[in-house]
Amino acid sequence: MIIGCLLTTEMSVQAQSISTDVISVDGRKLFEVSEAGQFSAESRAADANLILREVVRFPDPVKVEIVEINQLPVILVNSRHLLTVTQEDTFTGRTKQEQAKIWVQRIREAVQQGQEERRLSYF
């Protein structure tokens, strides 16, 4: 009886998958974000992807940094709010701060690559 209850509980937890959406630059997937409070994963990704599409078009160096707001790491791109890293965005065993650092590095590399690919010397 107990085993049956545990299996049923485990299956129902697995069935409740968390909605995610992709953050990308030039079609290259960087990572996925989850829903956060009142913001859907799709909304968070759309907002972040819009900002990244804008900054990658210009040759100016991009400043990507982490600030803490309300005890959560917030990733800023050229002082604009890109996204807040929530517990739902992290992998098991990683802190929100560690996840933010990983994502910042991926963003920097992808934006630099996108900017490089837009230079005439690239062609």
PDB file of C-alpha atoms in Angstrom:
ATOM      1  CA  MET A   1       0.000   0.000   0.000  1.00  0.00           C
ATOM      2  CA  ILE A   2       2.770   2.463   0.939  1.00  0.00           C
ATOM      3  CA  ILE A   3       4.739   1.620  -2.189  1.00  0.00           C
ATOM      4  CA  GLY A   4       1.669   2.293  -4.321  1.00  0.00           C
ATOM      5  CA  CYS A   5       1.230   5.728  -2.709  1.00  0.00           C
ATOM      6  CA  LEU A   6       4.890   6.595  -3.251  1.00  0.00           C
ATOM      7  CA  LEU A   7       4.773   5.556  -6.904  1.00  0.00           C
ATOM      8  CA  THR A   8       1.585   7.554  -7.481  1.00  0.00           C
ATOM      9  CA  THR A   9       3.115  10.632  -5.846  1.00  0.00           C
ATOM     10  CA  GLU A  10       6.317  10.284  -7.872  1.00  0.00           C
ATOM     11  CA  MET A  11       4.397   9.965 -11.139  1.00  0.00           C
ATOM     12  CA  SER A  12       2.242  13.011 -10.402  1.00  0.00           C
ATOM     13  CA  VAL A  13       5.330  15.101  -9.628  1.00  0.00           C
ATOM     14  CA  GLN A  14       6.943  14.027 -12.898  1.00  0.00           C
ATOM     15  CA  ALA A  15       3.760  14.879 -14.804  1.00  0.00           C
ATOM     16  CA  GLN A  16       3.912  18.459 -13.514  1.00  0.00           C
ATOM     17  CA  SER A  17       6.717  19.667 -15.745  1.00  0.00           C
ATOM     18  CA  ILE A  18       7.880  23.225 -15.365  1.00  0.00           C
ATOM     19  CA  SER A  19       7.317  25.468 -18.368  1.00  0.00           C
ATOM     20  CA  THR A  20      10.565  26.782 -19.863  1.00  0.00           C
ATOM     21  CA  ASP A  21      11.624  28.861 -22.851  1.00  0.00           C
ATOM     22  CA  VAL A  22      14.943  29.508 -24.585  1.00  0.00           C
ATOM     23  CA  ILE A  23      17.279  32.484 -24.354  1.00  0.00           C
ATOM     24  CA  SER A  24      19.285  32.674 -27.571  1.00  0.00           C
ATOM     25  CA  VAL A  25      21.535  34.896 -29.658  1.00  0.00           C
ATOM     26  CA  ASP A  26      21.465  34.548 -33.435  1.00  0.00           C
ATOM     27  CA  GLY A  27      19.605  31.260 -33.143  1.00  0.00           C
ATOM     28  CA  ARG A  28      22.177  29.746 -30.767  1.00  0.00           C
ATOM     29  CA  LYS A  29      20.588  28.477 -27.564  1.00  0.00           C
ATOM     30  CA  LEU A  30      22.310  29.821 -24.457  1.00  0.00           C
ATOM     31  CA  PHE A  31      20.021  28.469 -21.735  1.00  0.00           C
ATOM     32  CA  GLU A  32      16.401  28.074 -20.676  1.00  0.00           C
ATOM     33  CA  VAL A  33      14.404  30.074 -18.156  1.00  0.00           C
ATOM     34  CA  SER A  34      11.372  28.947 -16.164  1.00  0.00           C
ATOM     35  CA  GLU A  35       8.250  30.799 -15.193  1.00  0.00           C
ATOM     36  CA  ALA A  36       8.752  33.129 -12.244  1.00  0.00           C
ATOM     37  CA  GLY A  37       5.809  34.341 -10.210  1.00  0.00           C
ATOM     38  CA  GLN A  38       3.452  36.215 -12.475  1.00  0.00           C
ATOM     39  CA  PHE A  39       5.864  36.051 -15.430  1.00  0.00           C
ATOM     40  CA  SER A  40       5.626  33.119 -17.831  1.00  0.00           C
ATOM     41  CA  ALA A  41       8.751  31.501 -19.213  1.00  0.00           C
ATOM     42  CA  GLU A  42       7.717  32.728 -22.658  1.00  0.00           C
ATOM     43  CA  SER A  43       7.401  36.323 -21.457  1.00  0.00           C
ATOM     44  CA  ARG A  44      10.741  36.270 -19.661  1.00  0.00           C
ATOM     45  CA  ALA A  45      12.490  34.776 -22.684  1.00  0.00           C
ATOM     46  CA  ALA A  46      10.844  37.179 -25.141  1.00  0.00           C
ATOM     47  CA  ASP A  47      11.924  40.222 -23.129  1.00  0.00           C
ATOM     48  CA  ALA A  48      15.492  38.964 -22.689  1.00  0.00           C
ATOM     49  CA  ASN A  49      15.820  37.917 -26.328  1.00  0.00           C
ATOM     50  CA  LEU A  50      14.649  41.356 -27.485  1.00  0.00           C
ATOM     51  CA  ILE A  51      17.374  43.070 -25.454  1.00  0.00           C
ATOM     52  CA  LEU A  52      20.026  40.644 -26.706  1.00  0.00           C
ATOM     53  CA  ARG A  53      18.942  41.133 -30.339  1.00  0.00           C
ATOM     54  CA  GLU A  54      19.362  44.880 -29.889  1.00  0.00           C
ATOM     55  CA  VAL A  55      22.801  44.845 -28.260  1.00  0.00           C
ATOM     56  CA  VAL A  56      24.344  42.312 -30.624  1.00  0.00           C
ATOM     57  CA  ARG A  57      23.616  44.574 -33.627  1.00  0.00           C
ATOM     58  CA  PHE A  58      25.989  47.297 -32.431  1.00  0.00           C
ATOM     59  CA  PRO A  59      29.786  47.034 -32.284  1.00  0.00           C
ATOM     60  CA  ASP A  60      30.025  48.776 -28.900  1.00  0.00           C
ATOM     61  CA  PRO A  61      31.344  46.658 -26.025  1.00  0.00           C
ATOM     62  CA  VAL A  62      28.521  45.177 -23.987  1.00  0.00           C
ATOM     63  CA  LYS A  63      28.554  45.328 -20.201  1.00  0.00           C
ATOM     64  CA  VAL A  64      26.981  42.222 -18.659  1.00  0.00           C
ATOM     65  CA  GLU A  65      26.871  42.206 -14.880  1.00  0.00           C
ATOM     66  CA  ILE A  66      25.083  40.741 -11.879  1.00  0.00           C
ATOM     67  CA  VAL A  67      23.492  42.888  -9.201  1.00  0.00           C
ATOM     68  CA  GLU A  68      21.497  41.699  -6.230  1.00  0.00           C
ATOM     69  CA  ILE A  69      17.950  42.985  -5.842  1.00  0.00           C
ATOM     70  CA  ASN A  70      15.620  41.623  -3.163  1.00  0.00           C
ATOM     71  CA  GLN A  71      18.177  38.890  -2.422  1.00  0.00           C
ATOM     72  CA  LEU A  72      18.040  37.613  -6.012  1.00  0.00           C
ATOM     73  CA  PRO A  73      20.747  37.874  -8.678  1.00  0.00           C
ATOM     74  CA  VAL A  74      19.671  40.127 -11.525  1.00  0.00           C
ATOM     75  CA  ILE A  75      21.531  40.085 -14.832  1.00  0.00           C
ATOM     76  CA  LEU A  76      21.936  43.513 -16.401  1.00  0.00           C
ATOM     77  CA  VAL A  77      23.040  44.163 -19.976  1.00  0.00           C
ATOM     78  CA  ASN A  78      24.254  47.724 -20.490  1.00  0.00           C
ATOM     79  CA  SER A  79      22.423  48.641 -17.265  1.00  0.00           C
ATOM     80  CA  ARG A  80      19.130  47.202 -18.579  1.00  0.00           C
ATOM     81  CA  HIS A  81      17.343  44.454 -16.669  1.00  0.00           C
ATOM     82  CA  LEU A  82      17.740  41.274 -18.711  1.00  0.00           C
ATOM     83  CA  LEU A  83      16.370  38.810 -16.177  1.00  0.00           C
ATOM     84  CA  THR A  84      16.241  37.798 -12.552  1.00  0.00           C
ATOM     85  CA  VAL A  85      17.603  34.347 -11.748  1.00  0.00           C
ATOM     86  CA  THR A  86      15.110  32.448  -9.592  1.00  0.00           C
ATOM     87  CA  GLN A  87      15.384  29.140  -7.771  1.00  0.00           C
ATOM     88  CA  GLU A  88      13.285  27.559 -10.531  1.00  0.00           C
ATOM     89  CA  ASP A  89      16.009  28.493 -13.044  1.00  0.00           C
ATOM     90  CA  THR A  90      18.755  26.621 -11.193  1.00  0.00           C
ATOM     91  CA  PHE A  91      19.865  23.036 -11.438  1.00  0.00           C
ATOM     92  CA  THR A  92      20.053  20.816  -8.400  1.00  0.00           C
ATOM     93  CA  GLY A  93      23.078  21.637  -6.293  1.00  0.00           C
ATOM     94  CA  ARG A  94      23.621  25.096  -7.796  1.00  0.00           C
ATOM     95  CA  THR A  95      22.880  28.388  -6.123  1.00  0.00           C
ATOM     96  CA  LYS A  96      21.090  31.208  -7.917  1.00  0.00           C
ATOM     97  CA  GLN A  97      24.337  33.192  -7.843  1.00  0.00           C
ATOM     98  CA  GLU A  98      26.309  30.335  -9.421  1.00  0.00           C
ATOM     99  CA  GLN A  99      23.670  29.976 -12.138  1.00  0.00           C
ATOM    100  CA  ALA A 100      23.764  33.716 -12.799  1.00  0.00           C
ATOM    101  CA  LYS A 101      27.557  33.624 -13.237  1.00  0.00           C
ATOM    102  CA  ILE A 102      27.305  30.772 -15.741  1.00  0.00           C
ATOM    103  CA  TRP A 103      24.620  32.590 -17.707  1.00  0.00           C
ATOM    104  CA  VAL A 104      26.557  35.881 -17.702  1.00  0.00           C
ATOM    105  CA  GLN A 105      29.558  34.118 -19.220  1.00  0.00           C
ATOM    106  CA  ARG A 106      27.400  32.502 -21.921  1.00  0.00           C
ATOM    107  CA  ILE A 107      25.770  35.855 -22.714  1.00  0.00           C
ATOM    108  CA  ARG A 108      29.130  37.647 -22.979  1.00  0.00           C
ATOM    109  CA  GLU A 109      30.554  35.006 -25.292  1.00  0.00           C
ATOM    110  CA  ALA A 110      27.454  34.856 -27.508  1.00  0.00           C
ATOM    111  CA  VAL A 111      27.151  38.632 -27.848  1.00  0.00           C
ATOM    112  CA  GLN A 112      30.856  38.979 -28.653  1.00  0.00           C
ATOM    113  CA  GLN A 113      30.579  36.227 -31.255  1.00  0.00           C
ATOM    114  CA  GLY A 114      27.477  37.816 -32.778  1.00  0.00           C
ATOM    115  CA  GLN A 115      29.159  41.207 -32.944  1.00  0.00           C
ATOM    116  CA  GLU A 116      32.277  39.683 -34.498  1.00  0.00           C
ATOM    117  CA  GLU A 117      30.188  37.920 -37.137  1.00  0.00           C
ATOM    118  CA  ARG A 118      28.624  41.262 -38.104  1.00  0.00           C
ATOM    119  CA  ARG A 119      31.961  42.970 -38.790  1.00  0.00           C
ATOM    120  CA  LEU A 120      33.002  43.411 -42.418  1.00  0.00           C
ATOM    121  CA  SER A 121      36.322  41.743 -41.643  1.00  0.00           C
ATOM    122  CA  TYR A 122      34.409  38.569 -40.761  1.00  0.00           C
ATOM    123  CA  PHE A 123      33.284  38.207 -44.368  1.00  0.00           C
TER     124      PHE A 123
END
